Amino acid sequence: MNDVIILGSGPGGLTAALYCARAGKSTLVLGGNTLGGQMSTIAELENYPGFLGSGAALSEKMKSQAEMFGAKVIFASVKVIKNKESGFAVITDDGKEYESRAVIIATGASPRKLEIAGTREFMGRGVSYCATCDGFFYSGRNILVIGGGNSALNDALYLANIAKSVKILYRKDSFARAEKVLIDRVNATENIFVMWNTELAEVGGDDSGVTFATTTGGDKIDCDGVFVAIGHEANTDYLPESIKRDELGRLIPEELPAGMFVAGDVRSGLKMQIATAVGTGCDCAMDAVAYLNRK
């Protein structure tokens, strides 16, 4: 029996692990398939205080620090959570069961899928949701980036160093949600072009992969790849429907049952930043420790 099980190994989960372990609680992190979650896909961090480097490097540092105080990290994903008289039972995708007196949910969010003709057919053959994962395959080629927030602009800037040309397609007439520093960099990058008030209707190609995309206005754009960055959806499918979510599917801390806490991008009302994930990881870990001390 663990004192606390933390679901997710992103910045929220690893921060929670550090605080719980330092408080002397037996702490198990079920880290999913990838250490760091969305953080691990960031090629270069500029806005996390005191650290300059890749998200993957910061993930390793956070994991090592939590382990230094006794936290244990296992790479498995939660499939089901069950209530037990003593707390909770967590069943993972490999069929194993782990028990704890408290659970911290930090499973983050996954990229929202672009549901138009061709995106499923060409997934992995020209359609991607991860620029740092797949950008290497598009060296010297012409690609599209779909979206207009920070994620889309960061992806475009990263890909501009690899691809021949990058076209950002955005459904609005300005980058109202993006940071000015990113907008300025996009505007200053010679091989990035912006198509305003534009949405895709179809992605097409042949056996070799994507070769074109068609807009809702009927225009055909020749391209070799499409990178999608249109937001995220909370990872909460393993939870019962009785647990209340907000309009974006994220968890509301006050609505969770006793002994269950939430951190990071899966938490309602949170701006999706590493710094805010770390803050909520600290916050809910301290609440979890107080809860355990009362029992």
Coordinates of N, CA, C and O in Angstrom, one line a residue, residues 54 58 60 89 94 148 199 223:
S54 N 16.2 21.9 -23.2 CA 15.0 21.2 -23.8 C 14.0 20.7 -22.7 O 14.4 20.6 -21.5
L58 N 14.7 18.9 -18.9 CA 14.1 19.3 -17.6 C 13.3 18.2 -17.0 O 13.3 18.0 -15.8
E60 N 14.0 15.0 -17.1 CA 15.0 14.1 -16.5 C 15.4 14.7 -15.1 O 15.6 14.0 -14.1
A89 N -7.6 1.9 -5.7 CA -6.9 0.9 -6.5 C -6.8 1.4 -7.9 O -7.8 1.8 -8.5
D94 N -1.1 -2.6 -18.3 CA -0.4 -3.9 -18.3 C -1.1 -4.9 -17.4 O -0.5 -6.0 -17.1
G148 N -3.1 29.0 -34.4 CA -2.7 30.3 -34.2 C -2.3 30.7 -32.8 O -2.1 31.9 -32.5
E199 N -9.1 27.8 -43.3 CA -9.3 26.6 -42.7 C -9.2 25.5 -43.7 O -9.5 25.6 -44.9
C223 N 1.8 20.7 -50.7 CA 2.6 20.6 -49.5 C 3.0 19.2 -49.3 O 2.5 18.2 -49.9

